[in-house]
PDB file of C-alpha atoms in Angstrom:
ATOM      1  CA  MET A1135     -39.724 -17.047   7.868  1.00  0.00           C
ATOM      2  CA  LYS A1136     -36.398 -17.725   6.154  1.00  0.00           C
ATOM      3  CA  SER A1137     -35.387 -21.328   5.539  1.00  0.00           C
ATOM      4  CA  SER A1138     -32.182 -22.611   7.149  1.00  0.00           C
ATOM      5  CA  THR A1139     -30.470 -22.742   3.764  1.00  0.00           C
ATOM      6  CA  GLU A1140     -31.431 -19.241   2.606  1.00  0.00           C
ATOM      7  CA  ARG A1141     -28.512 -16.825   2.605  1.00  0.00           C
ATOM      8  CA  THR A1142     -29.153 -13.772   4.757  1.00  0.00           C
ATOM      9  CA  SER A1143     -26.020 -11.833   3.838  1.00  0.00           C
ATOM     10  CA  THR A1144     -24.315 -10.863   0.632  1.00  0.00           C
ATOM     11  CA  LYS A1145     -20.995 -11.864   2.210  1.00  0.00           C
ATOM     12  CA  ASN A1146     -19.833 -15.458   2.012  1.00  0.00           C
ATOM     13  CA  LYS A1147     -19.027 -17.155   5.299  1.00  0.00           C
ATOM     14  CA  ALA A1148     -15.984 -19.372   5.832  1.00  0.00           C
ATOM     15  CA  VAL A1149     -14.269 -21.124   8.736  1.00  0.00           C
ATOM     16  CA  LEU A1150     -10.493 -20.976   9.210  1.00  0.00           C
ATOM     17  CA  LEU A1151      -9.608 -24.126  11.170  1.00  0.00           C
ATOM     18  CA  PHE A1152      -6.025 -24.633  12.294  1.00  0.00           C
ATOM     19  CA  GLY A1153      -4.068 -26.589  14.858  1.00  0.00           C
ATOM     20  CA  PRO A1154      -1.127 -29.014  15.124  1.00  0.00           C
ATOM     21  CA  THR A1155      -1.247 -32.597  13.883  1.00  0.00           C
ATOM     22  CA  ALA A1156      -3.511 -34.796  16.061  1.00  0.00           C
ATOM     23  CA  SER A1157      -5.156 -31.787  17.719  1.00  0.00           C
ATOM     24  CA  GLY A1158      -8.643 -32.886  16.671  1.00  0.00           C
ATOM     25  CA  LYS A1159      -9.162 -31.093  13.361  1.00  0.00           C
ATOM     26  CA  THR A1160     -10.511 -34.214  11.641  1.00  0.00           C
ATOM     27  CA  ALA A1161     -13.084 -34.894  14.356  1.00  0.00           C
ATOM     28  CA  LEU A1162     -14.277 -31.293  14.249  1.00  0.00           C
ATOM     29  CA  THR A1163     -14.359 -31.419  10.457  1.00  0.00           C
ATOM     30  CA  LYS A1164     -16.726 -34.389  10.605  1.00  0.00           C
ATOM     31  CA  THR A1165     -18.959 -32.478  12.999  1.00  0.00           C
ATOM     32  CA  LEU A1166     -18.990 -29.468  10.694  1.00  0.00           C
ATOM     33  CA  PHE A1167     -19.756 -31.758   7.740  1.00  0.00           C
ATOM     34  CA  SER A1168     -22.993 -32.749   9.445  1.00  0.00           C
ATOM     35  CA  GLU A1169     -23.854 -29.048   9.184  1.00  0.00           C
ATOM     36  CA  GLY A1170     -23.027 -28.953   5.467  1.00  0.00           C
ATOM     37  CA  ALA A1171     -19.306 -28.168   5.433  1.00  0.00           C
ATOM     38  CA  GLU A1172     -16.789 -28.794   2.643  1.00  0.00           C
ATOM     39  CA  ILE A1173     -13.013 -28.644   3.069  1.00  0.00           C
ATOM     40  CA  ILE A1174     -10.588 -26.314   1.299  1.00  0.00           C
ATOM     41  CA  ASN A1175      -7.011 -27.495   1.690  1.00  0.00           C
ATOM     42  CA  ALA A1176      -4.488 -24.907   2.916  1.00  0.00           C
ATOM     43  CA  ASP A1177      -1.369 -27.068   2.902  1.00  0.00           C
ATOM     44  CA  SER A1178       1.442 -26.178   0.515  1.00  0.00           C
ATOM     45  CA  VAL A1179       2.470 -29.834   0.049  1.00  0.00           C
ATOM     46  CA  GLN A1180      -0.958 -31.425  -0.290  1.00  0.00           C
ATOM     47  CA  VAL A1181      -1.696 -29.365  -3.395  1.00  0.00           C
ATOM     48  CA  TYR A1182       0.802 -31.566  -5.256  1.00  0.00           C
ATOM     49  CA  ARG A1183      -0.024 -34.889  -6.867  1.00  0.00           C
ATOM     50  CA  TYR A1184       2.069 -37.967  -5.961  1.00  0.00           C
ATOM     51  CA  LEU A1185       3.537 -36.399  -2.799  1.00  0.00           C
ATOM     52  CA  ASP A1186       1.562 -38.674  -0.492  1.00  0.00           C
ATOM     53  CA  ILE A1187       4.233 -39.942   1.894  1.00  0.00           C
ATOM     54  CA  GLY A1188       4.820 -37.539   4.769  1.00  0.00           C
ATOM     55  CA  SER A1189       2.294 -34.982   3.536  1.00  0.00           C
ATOM     56  CA  ALA A1190      -0.516 -36.064   5.912  1.00  0.00           C
ATOM     57  CA  LYS A1191      -3.085 -35.948   3.141  1.00  0.00           C
ATOM     58  CA  PRO A1192      -6.557 -36.923   4.375  1.00  0.00           C
ATOM     59  CA  GLU A1193      -7.352 -40.610   3.946  1.00  0.00           C
ATOM     60  CA  ASP A1194      -9.520 -41.718   1.041  1.00  0.00           C
ATOM     61  CA  GLU A1195     -12.291 -42.680   3.465  1.00  0.00           C
ATOM     62  CA  LEU A1196     -12.519 -39.108   4.750  1.00  0.00           C
ATOM     63  CA  ARG A1197     -12.302 -37.629   1.254  1.00  0.00           C
ATOM     64  CA  ASP A1198     -15.114 -39.941   0.134  1.00  0.00           C
ATOM     65  CA  LEU A1199     -17.224 -38.731   3.058  1.00  0.00           C
ATOM     66  CA  ILE A1200     -16.479 -35.002   2.893  1.00  0.00           C
ATOM     67  CA  PRO A1201     -15.790 -33.061  -0.325  1.00  0.00           C
ATOM     68  CA  HIS A1202     -12.216 -31.723  -0.369  1.00  0.00           C
ATOM     69  CA  HIS A1203     -10.902 -28.939  -2.605  1.00  0.00           C
ATOM     70  CA  LEU A1204      -7.342 -27.930  -3.661  1.00  0.00           C
ATOM     71  CA  ILE A1205      -5.736 -31.334  -3.066  1.00  0.00           C
ATOM     72  CA  ASP A1206      -3.678 -32.949  -5.870  1.00  0.00           C
ATOM     73  CA  ILE A1207      -4.150 -29.988  -8.216  1.00  0.00           C
ATOM     74  CA  ARG A1208      -0.531 -29.477  -9.330  1.00  0.00           C
ATOM     75  CA  ASN A1209       2.340 -31.641 -10.540  1.00  0.00           C
ATOM     76  CA  PRO A1210       5.461 -31.608  -8.331  1.00  0.00           C
ATOM     77  CA  TRP A1211       7.475 -29.681 -10.923  1.00  0.00           C
ATOM     78  CA  GLU A1212       4.898 -26.887 -11.174  1.00  0.00           C
ATOM     79  CA  GLN A1213       5.103 -23.757  -9.042  1.00  0.00           C
ATOM     80  CA  TYR A1214       2.233 -22.966  -6.693  1.00  0.00           C
ATOM     81  CA  THR A1215       2.455 -19.663  -4.844  1.00  0.00           C
ATOM     82  CA  ALA A1216       0.516 -18.159  -1.969  1.00  0.00           C
ATOM     83  CA  GLY A1217      -1.110 -15.878  -4.530  1.00  0.00           C
ATOM     84  CA  ASP A1218      -2.251 -18.928  -6.500  1.00  0.00           C
ATOM     85  CA  PHE A1219      -3.714 -20.374  -3.314  1.00  0.00           C
ATOM     86  CA  VAL A1220      -5.628 -17.201  -2.475  1.00  0.00           C
ATOM     87  CA  ARG A1221      -7.096 -17.042  -5.968  1.00  0.00           C
ATOM     88  CA  ASP A1222      -8.111 -20.720  -5.923  1.00  0.00           C
ATOM     89  CA  ALA A1223      -9.446 -20.558  -2.362  1.00  0.00           C
ATOM     90  CA  GLU A1224     -11.566 -17.504  -3.158  1.00  0.00           C
ATOM     91  CA  ALA A1225     -13.053 -19.329  -6.151  1.00  0.00           C
ATOM     92  CA  ALA A1226     -13.728 -22.415  -4.024  1.00  0.00           C
ATOM     93  CA  ILE A1227     -15.363 -20.334  -1.282  1.00  0.00           C
ATOM     94  CA  GLU A1228     -17.649 -18.722  -3.845  1.00  0.00           C
ATOM     95  CA  GLU A1229     -18.549 -22.043  -5.483  1.00  0.00           C
ATOM     96  CA  ILE A1230     -19.192 -23.874  -2.198  1.00  0.00           C
ATOM     97  CA  SER A1231     -21.218 -20.971  -0.808  1.00  0.00           C
ATOM     98  CA  SER A1232     -23.320 -20.793  -3.980  1.00  0.00           C
ATOM     99  CA  ARG A1233     -24.578 -24.288  -3.156  1.00  0.00           C
ATOM    100  CA  GLY A1234     -25.520 -23.320   0.382  1.00  0.00           C
ATOM    101  CA  LYS A1235     -22.588 -25.185   1.944  1.00  0.00           C
ATOM    102  CA  LEU A1236     -20.003 -23.959   4.469  1.00  0.00           C
ATOM    103  CA  PRO A1237     -16.356 -23.636   3.322  1.00  0.00           C
ATOM    104  CA  VAL A1238     -13.859 -24.785   5.973  1.00  0.00           C
ATOM    105  CA  ILE A1239     -10.247 -23.877   5.226  1.00  0.00           C
ATOM    106  CA  THR A1240      -7.780 -26.125   7.038  1.00  0.00           C
ATOM    107  CA  GLY A1241      -4.188 -27.245   6.594  1.00  0.00           C
ATOM    108  CA  GLY A1242      -0.632 -26.762   7.756  1.00  0.00           C
ATOM    109  CA  THR A1243       0.586 -23.643   5.961  1.00  0.00           C
ATOM    110  CA  ALA A1244       0.029 -20.638   8.213  1.00  0.00           C
ATOM    111  CA  TYR A1245       1.237 -18.261   5.494  1.00  0.00           C
ATOM    112  CA  TYR A1246      -1.674 -19.359   3.304  1.00  0.00           C
ATOM    113  CA  PHE A1247      -4.145 -18.609   6.090  1.00  0.00           C
ATOM    114  CA  ARG A1248      -2.730 -15.147   6.629  1.00  0.00           C
ATOM    115  CA  GLN A1249      -2.643 -14.248   2.960  1.00  0.00           C
ATOM    116  CA  LEU A1250      -6.258 -15.354   2.512  1.00  0.00           C
ATOM    117  CA  ALA A1251      -7.671 -13.778   5.671  1.00  0.00           C
ATOM    118  CA  TYR A1252      -5.666 -10.544   5.900  1.00  0.00           C
ATOM    119  CA  GLY A1253      -4.519  -9.956   2.352  1.00  0.00           C
ATOM    120  CA  PRO A1254      -1.026  -9.875   0.846  1.00  0.00           C
ATOM    121  CA  SER A1255       1.854  -7.768   2.061  1.00  0.00           C
ATOM    122  CA  LYS A1256       3.031  -4.739   0.083  1.00  0.00           C
ATOM    123  CA  ALA A1257       6.212  -6.520  -0.978  1.00  0.00           C
ATOM    124  CA  PRO A1258       7.114  -6.311  -4.678  1.00  0.00           C
ATOM    125  CA  PRO A1259       5.800  -9.056  -6.967  1.00  0.00           C
ATOM    126  CA  ALA A1260       7.984 -11.949  -8.032  1.00  0.00           C
ATOM    127  CA  ASP A1261      10.665 -11.159 -10.594  1.00  0.00           C
ATOM    128  CA  PRO A1262      11.406 -14.263 -12.726  1.00  0.00           C
ATOM    129  CA  ASP A1263      15.038 -13.271 -13.307  1.00  0.00           C
ATOM    130  CA  VAL A1264      15.757 -12.611  -9.633  1.00  0.00           C
ATOM    131  CA  ARG A1265      13.913 -15.781  -8.635  1.00  0.00           C
ATOM    132  CA  ALA A1266      16.038 -17.818 -11.046  1.00  0.00           C
ATOM    133  CA  GLU A1267      19.183 -16.170  -9.674  1.00  0.00           C
ATOM    134  CA  VAL A1268      18.230 -17.009  -6.079  1.00  0.00           C
ATOM    135  CA  ALA A1269      17.352 -20.596  -7.029  1.00  0.00           C
ATOM    136  CA  SER A1270      20.717 -20.962  -8.755  1.00  0.00           C
ATOM    137  CA  ASP A1271      22.563 -19.659  -5.685  1.00  0.00           C
ATOM    138  CA  ILE A1272      20.696 -22.055  -3.389  1.00  0.00           C
ATOM    139  CA  GLU A1273      21.460 -24.980  -5.672  1.00  0.00           C
ATOM    140  CA  ARG A1274      25.115 -23.961  -5.740  1.00  0.00           C
ATOM    141  CA  PHE A1275      25.680 -23.094  -2.072  1.00  0.00           C
ATOM    142  CA  GLY A1276      23.017 -25.183  -0.327  1.00  0.00           C
ATOM    143  CA  LYS A1277      19.997 -24.684   1.916  1.00  0.00           C
ATOM    144  CA  ASP A1278      22.071 -23.883   5.005  1.00  0.00           C
ATOM    145  CA  TRP A1279      23.667 -21.018   3.112  1.00  0.00           C
ATOM    146  CA  ALA A1280      20.204 -19.742   2.150  1.00  0.00           C
ATOM    147  CA  TYR A1281      19.061 -19.571   5.772  1.00  0.00           C
ATOM    148  CA  GLU A1282      22.302 -17.909   6.869  1.00  0.00           C
ATOM    149  CA  GLU A1283      21.894 -15.386   4.049  1.00  0.00           C
ATOM    150  CA  LEU A1284      18.375 -14.659   5.278  1.00  0.00           C
ATOM    151  CA  GLU A1285      19.660 -14.153   8.824  1.00  0.00           C
ATOM    152  CA  ARG A1286      22.202 -11.682   7.454  1.00  0.00           C
ATOM    153  CA  ILE A1287      19.785  -9.582   5.388  1.00  0.00           C
ATOM    154  CA  ASP A1288      16.565  -9.951   7.398  1.00  0.00           C
ATOM    155  CA  SER A1289      16.912 -11.343  10.914  1.00  0.00           C
ATOM    156  CA  ILE A1290      13.245 -10.650  11.684  1.00  0.00           C
ATOM    157  CA  SER A1291      12.024 -12.822   8.821  1.00  0.00           C
ATOM    158  CA  ALA A1292      14.610 -15.457   9.748  1.00  0.00           C
ATOM    159  CA  SER A1293      13.087 -15.656  13.223  1.00  0.00           C
ATOM    160  CA  ARG A1294       9.656 -16.258  11.687  1.00  0.00           C
ATOM    161  CA  ILE A1295      10.571 -18.748   8.967  1.00  0.00           C
ATOM    162  CA  LYS A1296      11.555 -22.353   9.624  1.00  0.00           C
ATOM    163  CA  ARG A1297      14.978 -23.367   8.399  1.00  0.00           C
ATOM    164  CA  ASN A1298      13.510 -26.038   6.091  1.00  0.00           C
ATOM    165  CA  ASP A1299      10.906 -23.722   4.515  1.00  0.00           C
ATOM    166  CA  ILE A1300      13.007 -23.103   1.443  1.00  0.00           C
ATOM    167  CA  TYR A1301      10.176 -21.481  -0.520  1.00  0.00           C
ATOM    168  CA  ARG A1302       9.668 -18.673   1.995  1.00  0.00           C
ATOM    169  CA  ILE A1303      13.419 -18.282   2.501  1.00  0.00           C
ATOM    170  CA  SER A1304      13.865 -17.925  -1.255  1.00  0.00           C
ATOM    171  CA  ARG A1305      11.043 -15.417  -1.439  1.00  0.00           C
ATOM    172  CA  ALA A1306      12.545 -13.275   1.342  1.00  0.00           C
ATOM    173  CA  ILE A1307      15.949 -13.229  -0.354  1.00  0.00           C
ATOM    174  CA  GLU A1308      14.270 -12.412  -3.655  1.00  0.00           C
ATOM    175  CA  VAL A1309      12.411  -9.446  -2.142  1.00  0.00           C
ATOM    176  CA  TYR A1310      15.641  -8.075  -0.678  1.00  0.00           C
ATOM    177  CA  ARG A1311      17.488  -8.381  -3.975  1.00  0.00           C
ATOM    178  CA  THR A1312      14.606  -6.821  -5.880  1.00  0.00           C
ATOM    179  CA  SER A1313      13.930  -3.864  -3.591  1.00  0.00           C
ATOM    180  CA  GLY A1314      16.961  -3.511  -1.344  1.00  0.00           C
ATOM    181  CA  LYS A1315      14.595  -3.748   1.645  1.00  0.00           C
ATOM    182  CA  PRO A1316      13.960  -6.734   3.935  1.00  0.00           C
ATOM    183  CA  LEU A1317      10.659  -8.560   3.543  1.00  0.00           C
ATOM    184  CA  SER A1318       9.828  -7.850   7.193  1.00  0.00           C
ATOM    185  CA  SER A1319       9.785  -4.101   6.471  1.00  0.00           C
ATOM    186  CA  TYR A1320       6.689  -4.442   4.310  1.00  0.00           C
ATOM    187  CA  SER A1321       3.487  -4.033   6.246  1.00  0.00           C
ATOM    188  CA  VAL A1322       0.854  -6.746   6.491  1.00  0.00           C
ATOM    189  CA  SER A1323      -2.667  -5.858   7.528  1.00  0.00           C
ATOM    190  CA  ASP A1324      -3.808  -6.836  11.025  1.00  0.00           C
ATOM    191  CA  THR A1325      -7.451  -6.464  10.003  1.00  0.00           C
ATOM    192  CA  LEU A1326      -9.481  -9.293   8.548  1.00  0.00           C
ATOM    193  CA  ARG A1327     -10.715  -8.633   5.027  1.00  0.00           C
ATOM    194  CA  SER A1328     -14.298  -7.413   5.035  1.00  0.00           C
ATOM    195  CA  ASP A1329     -15.694  -9.153   1.951  1.00  0.00           C
ATOM    196  CA  ILE A1330     -15.731 -12.618   3.570  1.00  0.00           C
ATOM    197  CA  ASP A1331     -17.207 -13.338   7.003  1.00  0.00           C
ATOM    198  CA  PHE A1332     -14.458 -15.452   8.602  1.00  0.00           C
ATOM    199  CA  VAL A1333     -14.820 -17.522  11.762  1.00  0.00           C
ATOM    200  CA  ILE A1334     -11.392 -18.496  13.123  1.00  0.00           C
ATOM    201  CA  ILE A1335     -11.052 -21.709  15.165  1.00  0.00           C
ATOM    202  CA  GLY A1336      -7.687 -22.686  16.653  1.00  0.00           C
ATOM    203  CA  LEU A1337      -7.262 -26.070  18.355  1.00  0.00           C
ATOM    204  CA  LYS A1338      -4.700 -26.644  21.077  1.00  0.00           C
ATOM    205  CA  ARG A1339      -3.853 -29.628  23.265  1.00  0.00           C
ATOM    206  CA  ASP A1340      -1.471 -30.346  26.115  1.00  0.00           C
ATOM    207  CA  LYS A1341       1.917 -31.352  24.656  1.00  0.00           C
ATOM    208  CA  LYS A1342       1.965 -34.714  26.442  1.00  0.00           C
ATOM    209  CA  GLU A1343      -1.504 -35.572  25.200  1.00  0.00           C
ATOM    210  CA  LEU A1344      -0.590 -34.376  21.710  1.00  0.00           C
ATOM    211  CA  ASP A1345       2.524 -36.595  21.661  1.00  0.00           C
ATOM    212  CA  GLU A1346       0.446 -39.579  22.774  1.00  0.00           C
ATOM    213  CA  ARG A1347      -2.115 -38.981  20.035  1.00  0.00           C
ATOM    214  CA  ILE A1348       0.621 -38.671  17.402  1.00  0.00           C
ATOM    215  CA  GLU A1349       2.222 -41.895  18.672  1.00  0.00           C
ATOM    216  CA  LEU A1350      -1.066 -43.728  18.168  1.00  0.00           C
ATOM    217  CA  ARG A1351      -1.025 -42.670  14.519  1.00  0.00           C
ATOM    218  CA  VAL A1352       2.425 -44.098  13.805  1.00  0.00           C
TER     219      VAL A1352
END
């Protein structure tokens, strides 16, 4: 008979846990921890040191209770891309799994989830010169200009990207300037990658109840 900790598959298992603020992710995380879970952060702000206000980083009490990975791993002036996240998350999944624990990926950046679970799009890689040019234009003309530029060159991506998500807006403009094609024209797989056994859990609550739970946090 196999012990409960013996791995029965060559594939690592991982949970993708997502949901809005106050939807119950923390409570479920604690339940999963009792089964041997460790958390991998998938929030594009929480990876940065010092950015504690407004980033909804887990409280020290929770981090002392449950091991967390990929939080406070970069300085604010350092770039951290979705590709960096995928590489770091894959390494964390492997390391956590090697100890017989369950990796649980959770956070607020849906793009990170998709890149990890489905793989990257076929869009061209970042070009440092074009990226610098786009950054210079945004600094000169402003963030509103950047979103309007995105609407002009790629209305589909504009409908998917929040107006304040300047990183993804910049990336979409960069892709267009590099290739002459909108980012939305590059295919993204709809099939989960096969080398990791993902379990996807999405939490949802009634809007009124969600607002009440958020109010209790303030």
